[in-house]
Short mmCIF file of C-alpha atoms in Angstrom, two decimals:
data_model
loop_
_atom_site.label_atom_id
_atom_site.label_comp_id
_atom_site.label_asym_id
_atom_site.label_seq_id
_atom_site.Cartn_x
_atom_site.Cartn_y
_atom_site.Cartn_z
CA MET A 215 9.46 -76.89 78.17
CA LYS A 216 8.49 -73.11 78.53
CA ALA A 217 9.07 -71.43 82.28
CA VAL A 218 7.84 -67.82 82.74
CA LEU A 219 9.15 -65.98 85.63
CA LEU A 220 6.37 -63.13 86.31
CA ASP A 221 7.88 -60.77 88.71
CA ALA A 222 11.79 -60.85 88.62
CA ALA A 223 11.76 -57.37 89.76
CA SER A 224 11.36 -58.63 93.23
CA LEU A 225 14.39 -60.61 93.40
CA GLY A 226 16.54 -57.65 92.57
CA ASP A 227 18.93 -57.29 89.42
CA ASP A 228 21.50 -59.22 91.11
CA VAL A 229 20.66 -62.53 91.25
CA ASP A 230 21.87 -65.33 89.18
CA LEU A 231 18.63 -67.31 87.61
CA ALA A 232 21.37 -69.66 86.03
CA PRO A 233 20.10 -72.71 88.27
CA VAL A 234 16.87 -72.35 87.02
CA ARG A 235 17.50 -71.47 83.24
CA ALA A 236 19.93 -74.65 83.29
CA LEU A 237 16.90 -76.84 84.26
CA VAL A 238 14.39 -75.45 81.35
CA ASP A 239 14.15 -75.28 77.50
CA ASP A 240 13.24 -71.65 77.85
CA LEU A 241 13.02 -69.31 80.63
CA VAL A 242 10.99 -65.81 79.89
CA THR A 243 11.61 -63.05 82.51
CA HIS A 244 9.33 -60.29 83.02
CA GLN A 245 10.33 -57.54 85.79
CA LEU A 246 6.95 -56.85 86.65
CA THR A 247 3.38 -58.46 85.56
CA ALA A 248 0.13 -56.38 85.94
CA LYS A 249 -3.07 -58.55 86.58
CA ASP A 250 -4.40 -58.27 82.89
CA GLU A 251 -1.01 -59.33 81.49
CA THR A 252 -0.78 -62.57 83.40
CA LEU A 253 -2.72 -64.84 81.42
CA GLY A 254 -0.95 -63.73 77.90
CA ARG A 255 2.20 -63.80 79.41
CA LEU A 256 1.64 -67.79 81.19
CA GLU A 257 0.13 -69.16 77.71
CA GLY A 258 2.07 -71.97 76.49
CA ALA A 259 3.91 -71.96 79.85
CA THR A 260 4.74 -75.59 81.38
CA ILE A 261 6.01 -73.93 84.57
CA ALA A 262 4.94 -70.47 86.14
CA LEU A 263 7.31 -68.57 88.82
CA THR A 264 5.87 -66.10 90.87
CA ASN A 265 6.70 -64.04 93.89
CA LYS A 266 3.70 -61.88 94.85
CA VAL A 267 1.61 -62.05 91.42
CA VAL A 268 -1.48 -63.49 92.09
CA ILE A 269 -2.53 -66.70 89.92
CA ASP A 270 -6.27 -67.43 90.77
CA ALA A 271 -8.56 -70.25 89.63
CA GLU A 272 -9.76 -68.38 86.77
CA LEU A 273 -6.32 -68.29 85.36
CA ILE A 274 -5.17 -71.80 86.37
CA ASP A 275 -8.38 -72.97 84.46
CA ALA A 276 -7.49 -70.65 81.47
CA LEU A 277 -3.99 -72.62 81.19
CA PRO A 278 -4.14 -76.06 80.34
CA ASP A 279 -0.33 -76.45 79.63
CA LEU A 280 0.38 -75.23 83.36
CA LYS A 281 1.80 -78.19 85.33
CA LEU A 282 4.03 -76.44 87.97
CA ILE A 283 3.90 -73.37 90.11
CA CYS A 284 6.95 -72.00 91.78
CA VAL A 285 6.23 -69.50 94.41
CA LEU A 286 9.61 -67.52 94.99
CA ALA A 287 8.43 -67.19 98.76
CA THR A 288 7.15 -69.20 101.69
CA GLY A 289 3.71 -67.87 101.69
CA THR A 290 1.12 -69.40 99.36
CA ASN A 291 -1.77 -66.71 99.53
CA ASN A 292 -1.33 -65.52 96.15
CA ILE A 293 -2.14 -68.90 94.69
CA ASP A 294 -5.46 -70.73 94.66
CA MET A 295 -4.35 -73.59 95.90
CA ALA A 296 -7.87 -75.32 95.88
CA ALA A 297 -8.12 -74.68 91.98
CA ALA A 298 -4.52 -75.86 91.58
CA GLU A 299 -5.10 -78.88 93.30
CA ARG A 300 -8.42 -79.76 91.19
CA ARG A 301 -6.45 -79.14 88.06
CA GLY A 302 -3.78 -81.24 89.32
CA VAL A 303 -1.09 -78.13 88.98
CA LEU A 304 1.58 -78.70 91.46
CA VAL A 305 2.46 -75.56 93.80
CA ARG A 306 5.90 -75.72 95.38
CA ASN A 307 7.25 -72.48 97.46
CA VAL A 308 10.51 -72.12 99.13
CA ALA A 309 11.33 -71.78 102.89
CA ALA A 310 14.14 -70.55 105.32
CA TYR A 311 15.94 -68.88 102.81
CA GLY A 312 16.18 -65.93 104.78
CA THR A 313 16.73 -67.07 108.20
CA ALA A 314 20.35 -65.51 108.74
CA SER A 315 18.91 -62.36 107.17
CA VAL A 316 15.73 -61.65 109.30
CA ALA A 317 17.47 -62.39 112.39
CA GLN A 318 20.13 -60.15 111.69
CA HIS A 319 17.54 -57.45 110.93
CA THR A 320 15.84 -58.41 114.02
CA LEU A 321 18.62 -57.86 116.13
CA MET A 322 19.30 -54.74 114.39
CA LEU A 323 16.02 -53.22 115.43
CA MET A 324 16.38 -54.45 118.86
CA LEU A 325 19.53 -52.94 119.34
CA ALA A 326 18.37 -49.68 117.87
CA LEU A 327 15.34 -49.40 120.05
CA ALA A 328 17.13 -50.28 123.19
CA ALA A 329 19.93 -47.25 122.39
CA ARG A 330 16.94 -45.03 121.66
CA LEU A 331 19.04 -44.40 118.42
CA PRO A 332 15.91 -42.71 116.07
CA LEU A 333 15.55 -40.12 119.21
CA TYR A 334 19.33 -39.71 119.46
CA GLN A 335 19.54 -39.12 116.05
CA THR A 336 16.86 -36.57 115.89
CA ASP A 337 18.42 -34.61 118.75
CA VAL A 338 22.02 -34.46 117.23
CA ARG A 339 20.37 -33.26 113.96
CA ASP A 340 18.59 -30.86 115.66
CA GLY A 341 21.84 -29.43 117.20
CA ALA A 342 21.10 -30.65 120.82
CA TRP A 343 24.43 -32.04 121.14
CA GLN A 344 26.24 -29.01 119.94
CA ARG A 345 24.17 -27.38 122.49
CA SER A 346 25.05 -29.54 125.30
CA ASP A 347 26.40 -28.43 128.48
CA ILE A 348 28.12 -31.63 129.28
CA PHE A 349 29.87 -33.76 126.88
CA CYS A 350 27.02 -36.33 126.13
CA LEU A 351 23.34 -36.48 125.70
CA LEU A 352 21.26 -38.24 128.70
CA ASP A 353 17.70 -36.93 127.67
CA HIS A 354 16.28 -40.77 127.03
CA ARG A 355 16.54 -43.58 129.24
CA THR A 356 18.12 -46.24 127.09
CA LEU A 357 18.04 -50.31 127.54
CA GLN A 358 21.10 -52.72 128.39
CA LEU A 359 19.78 -55.77 126.64
CA ALA A 360 21.97 -58.00 129.09
CA GLY A 361 19.62 -59.57 131.44
CA LYS A 362 16.62 -58.47 130.17
CA HIS A 363 13.63 -60.64 129.04
CA LEU A 364 13.28 -61.48 125.27
CA VAL A 365 9.43 -63.15 124.82
CA ILE A 366 9.19 -64.46 121.23
CA VAL A 367 6.10 -65.35 119.35
CA GLY A 368 6.90 -68.34 116.67
CA SER A 369 9.51 -70.93 117.45
CA GLY A 370 10.51 -71.85 113.90
CA VAL A 371 13.78 -71.37 112.58
CA LEU A 372 13.48 -67.51 112.45
CA GLY A 373 12.40 -67.35 116.04
CA THR A 374 14.78 -69.73 116.92
CA ALA A 375 17.60 -67.80 115.12
CA VAL A 376 16.74 -64.43 117.17
CA ALA A 377 16.56 -66.43 120.25
CA LYS A 378 20.40 -67.41 119.69
CA LEU A 379 21.38 -63.95 119.16
CA GLY A 380 19.49 -62.46 121.97
CA GLU A 381 21.20 -65.30 124.53
CA ALA A 382 24.56 -64.14 122.92
CA PHE A 383 23.76 -60.66 124.18
CA GLY A 384 23.14 -62.13 127.71
CA MET A 385 19.23 -61.98 127.35
CA ARG A 386 16.62 -64.55 128.94
CA VAL A 387 14.59 -66.05 126.34
CA THR A 388 11.17 -67.46 126.28
CA PHE A 389 8.89 -68.70 123.72
CA THR A 390 5.52 -68.47 123.96
CA ALA A 391 2.71 -71.32 123.35
CA ARG A 392 1.80 -71.28 119.51
CA PRO A 393 -1.24 -68.79 119.23
CA GLY A 394 -4.51 -70.84 118.89
CA ASN A 395 -2.88 -73.86 120.38
CA GLU A 396 -2.52 -72.89 124.14
CA ALA A 397 -4.41 -75.87 125.58
CA ASP A 398 -2.12 -78.32 123.87
CA ASP A 399 1.11 -76.59 124.19
CA SER A 400 3.13 -76.72 127.51
CA ARG A 401 4.95 -73.36 127.02
CA PRO A 402 3.04 -70.29 128.95
CA PRO A 403 0.82 -68.12 126.69
CA LEU A 404 1.38 -64.99 125.37
CA ALA A 405 -0.98 -63.15 127.93
CA ALA A 406 1.14 -64.91 131.01
CA LEU A 407 4.38 -63.16 129.51
CA LEU A 408 3.45 -59.57 128.29
CA GLY A 409 3.88 -58.15 131.99
CA GLU A 410 7.61 -59.39 132.20
CA ALA A 411 8.97 -58.91 128.78
CA ASP A 412 11.12 -56.43 128.07
CA VAL A 413 11.38 -57.29 124.51
CA LEU A 414 8.49 -58.71 122.56
CA SER A 415 9.61 -60.27 119.09
CA LEU A 416 7.05 -61.54 116.79
CA HIS A 417 7.98 -64.25 114.18
CA CYS A 418 4.58 -66.26 113.42
CA PRO A 419 2.65 -66.56 110.23
CA LEU A 420 -0.58 -64.68 110.00
CA THR A 421 -3.39 -66.73 110.92
CA GLU A 422 -6.99 -66.28 112.03
CA ALA A 423 -5.41 -67.17 115.28
CA THR A 424 -2.78 -64.42 115.29
CA ARG A 425 -4.63 -61.53 113.29
CA GLY A 426 -4.62 -58.83 116.07
CA LEU A 427 -2.67 -60.99 118.55
CA VAL A 428 -0.93 -57.91 120.15
CA ASP A 429 -3.96 -55.66 120.54
CA ARG A 430 -4.56 -52.35 122.55
CA GLU A 431 -5.49 -55.04 125.49
CA ALA A 432 -2.20 -56.96 125.45
CA LEU A 433 -0.26 -53.63 125.08
CA ALA A 434 -1.75 -52.28 128.09
CA THR A 435 -0.08 -55.27 129.92
CA MET A 436 3.42 -54.48 129.22
CA LYS A 437 5.93 -52.31 130.82
CA THR A 438 6.30 -48.80 129.86
CA ASP A 439 9.47 -49.30 128.89
CA ALA A 440 9.26 -52.31 126.83
CA LEU A 441 10.34 -52.83 123.19
CA VAL A 442 8.13 -54.44 120.32
CA ILE A 443 9.31 -55.43 117.01
CA ASN A 444 7.54 -57.05 114.32
CA CYS A 445 9.53 -58.69 111.49
CA ALA A 446 6.76 -61.24 110.83
CA ARG A 447 3.23 -59.87 108.99
CA GLY A 448 1.38 -56.57 109.35
CA GLY A 449 -2.00 -57.28 110.87
CA ILE A 450 -0.31 -59.46 113.93
CA LEU A 451 0.06 -56.36 115.58
CA ASP A 452 -2.29 -53.69 116.15
CA GLU A 453 -0.21 -51.06 114.71
CA ASP A 454 -2.51 -48.19 115.51
CA ALA A 455 -2.94 -49.16 119.53
CA ALA A 456 0.84 -49.59 119.33
CA LEU A 457 1.47 -46.10 118.30
CA ALA A 458 -0.89 -44.78 120.71
CA ALA A 459 1.05 -46.39 123.27
CA LEU A 460 4.14 -44.95 121.69
CA ARG A 461 3.09 -41.79 121.93
CA ASP A 462 1.46 -41.86 125.33
CA GLY A 463 4.45 -43.24 127.14
CA ARG A 464 3.08 -46.76 127.63
CA LEU A 465 5.70 -48.12 125.19
CA GLY A 466 9.45 -48.05 125.10
CA GLY A 467 10.31 -48.75 121.71
CA LEU A 468 8.16 -50.07 118.28
CA ALA A 469 9.73 -51.41 114.84
CA VAL A 470 8.04 -52.96 112.33
CA ASP A 471 9.09 -54.54 109.07
CA SER A 472 6.07 -55.12 107.56
CA LEU A 473 2.42 -53.52 107.20
CA PRO A 474 -1.05 -55.02 106.37
CA VAL A 475 -1.18 -53.61 103.13
CA GLU A 476 2.16 -53.46 100.95
CA PRO A 477 3.18 -51.16 99.26
CA PRO A 478 1.57 -48.80 101.41
CA ARG A 479 0.62 -46.48 98.59
CA GLU A 480 -2.43 -45.19 100.50
CA GLY A 481 -0.25 -44.46 103.53
CA HIS A 482 -0.28 -45.39 106.89
CA PRO A 483 -0.21 -44.01 110.45
CA LEU A 484 2.87 -44.79 111.28
CA LEU A 485 4.72 -43.59 108.20
CA ASP A 486 3.03 -40.46 109.09
CA ALA A 487 4.62 -40.62 112.37
CA LEU A 488 8.17 -41.07 111.45
CA SER A 489 8.41 -37.32 111.72
CA GLU A 490 7.62 -37.32 115.50
CA PRO A 491 9.98 -37.61 117.92
CA LEU A 492 9.18 -41.29 118.83
CA ASN A 493 11.57 -44.46 119.51
CA LEU A 494 10.01 -45.89 116.10
CA ILE A 495 11.37 -47.54 113.44
CA VAL A 496 9.61 -48.76 110.24
CA THR A 497 11.51 -50.67 107.70
CA PRO A 498 10.21 -51.61 104.13
CA HIS A 499 9.74 -55.61 104.35
CA ASN A 500 13.65 -55.84 103.62
CA ALA A 501 14.53 -57.69 106.62
CA TRP A 502 15.03 -60.63 104.30
CA VAL A 503 17.02 -58.89 101.44
CA THR A 504 20.46 -59.41 101.76
CA PRO A 505 22.17 -61.02 98.47
CA GLU A 506 22.50 -64.39 100.15
CA ALA A 507 19.30 -64.63 100.82
CA ARG A 508 17.72 -63.53 97.57
CA GLN A 509 19.97 -66.19 95.79
CA ARG A 510 19.09 -68.94 97.98
CA VAL A 511 15.49 -68.25 96.95
CA VAL A 512 16.74 -68.95 93.24
CA ASP A 513 18.57 -72.25 94.45
CA LEU A 514 15.57 -73.52 96.49
CA THR A 515 13.42 -72.82 93.68
CA ALA A 516 16.07 -74.65 91.25
CA ASP A 517 15.59 -77.48 93.90
CA ASN A 518 11.97 -77.49 93.61
CA LEU A 519 12.30 -77.63 89.81
CA ARG A 520 14.98 -80.55 89.71
CA THR A 521 12.76 -82.73 92.27
CA TRP A 522 9.49 -81.88 90.27
CA LEU A 523 11.39 -82.94 86.82
CA ASN A 524 12.72 -86.01 88.23
CA GLU A 525 9.23 -87.33 89.37
CA GLU A 526 7.71 -86.48 85.78
CA ARG A 527 10.53 -88.87 84.27
CA ALA A 528 10.02 -91.55 86.98
#
């Protein structure tokens, strides 16, 4: 039984593929796979393993031996699910592999923004501390998290983990109603919480209901010293509107770990703004990338393989 891993580079070179390798006769790994290489590399394979390489309907129809697609991530938007179902090809993904990693990253961003770290680091780099008349710098008003209100969109494992960390810092935590399902949710809608949020943290999937969820109008209702953190998907937050609010002093801080297009080869306004004196942090979609989380992806994929093999043998 042949398995092909199309984009091993997305897992890093320090993960151990032995749990997967032990379950198949032949595991062929490719660091990266271009679109025009995918068919040739998957020919004769029973199992395709992919993180972000697209497997569309045309490809699925051209691979008669393919029986299982293992997605090395939670999102399956790179797979034509309808075509796979029509062909009888199972698709299995992994979830909750990076909960601790993402929660830790989110708190790091929250703490850095609250301390106005980007601004003070710029000041120190530019010699402001060295020139100061007193022993410290007091130019940027910081935010003590204890006693502040953390509003979280997304009450899954990630949002729940972030909530626990916020509570450990003495924050009051409120989950919003699920976007698009406010009428059937007893929790308050986001719009009702924006005006009292000191920190807004996004941990929901990108759907039609959440695309542009935090837009110009939403940002206009927030406190001028509020912090906005997006460790979910690009596009949930209107990045242009958030950047404008930050520049105008209508937002206290902004941190994102994702952008609508990744990698952002054509650039993005937030990347350009990093050279400005703003309380702004952009991280390269690496909230999830602790070694433990990446190895967990492999282990969960092995579990998916093992379950499928047992079903095939039954």
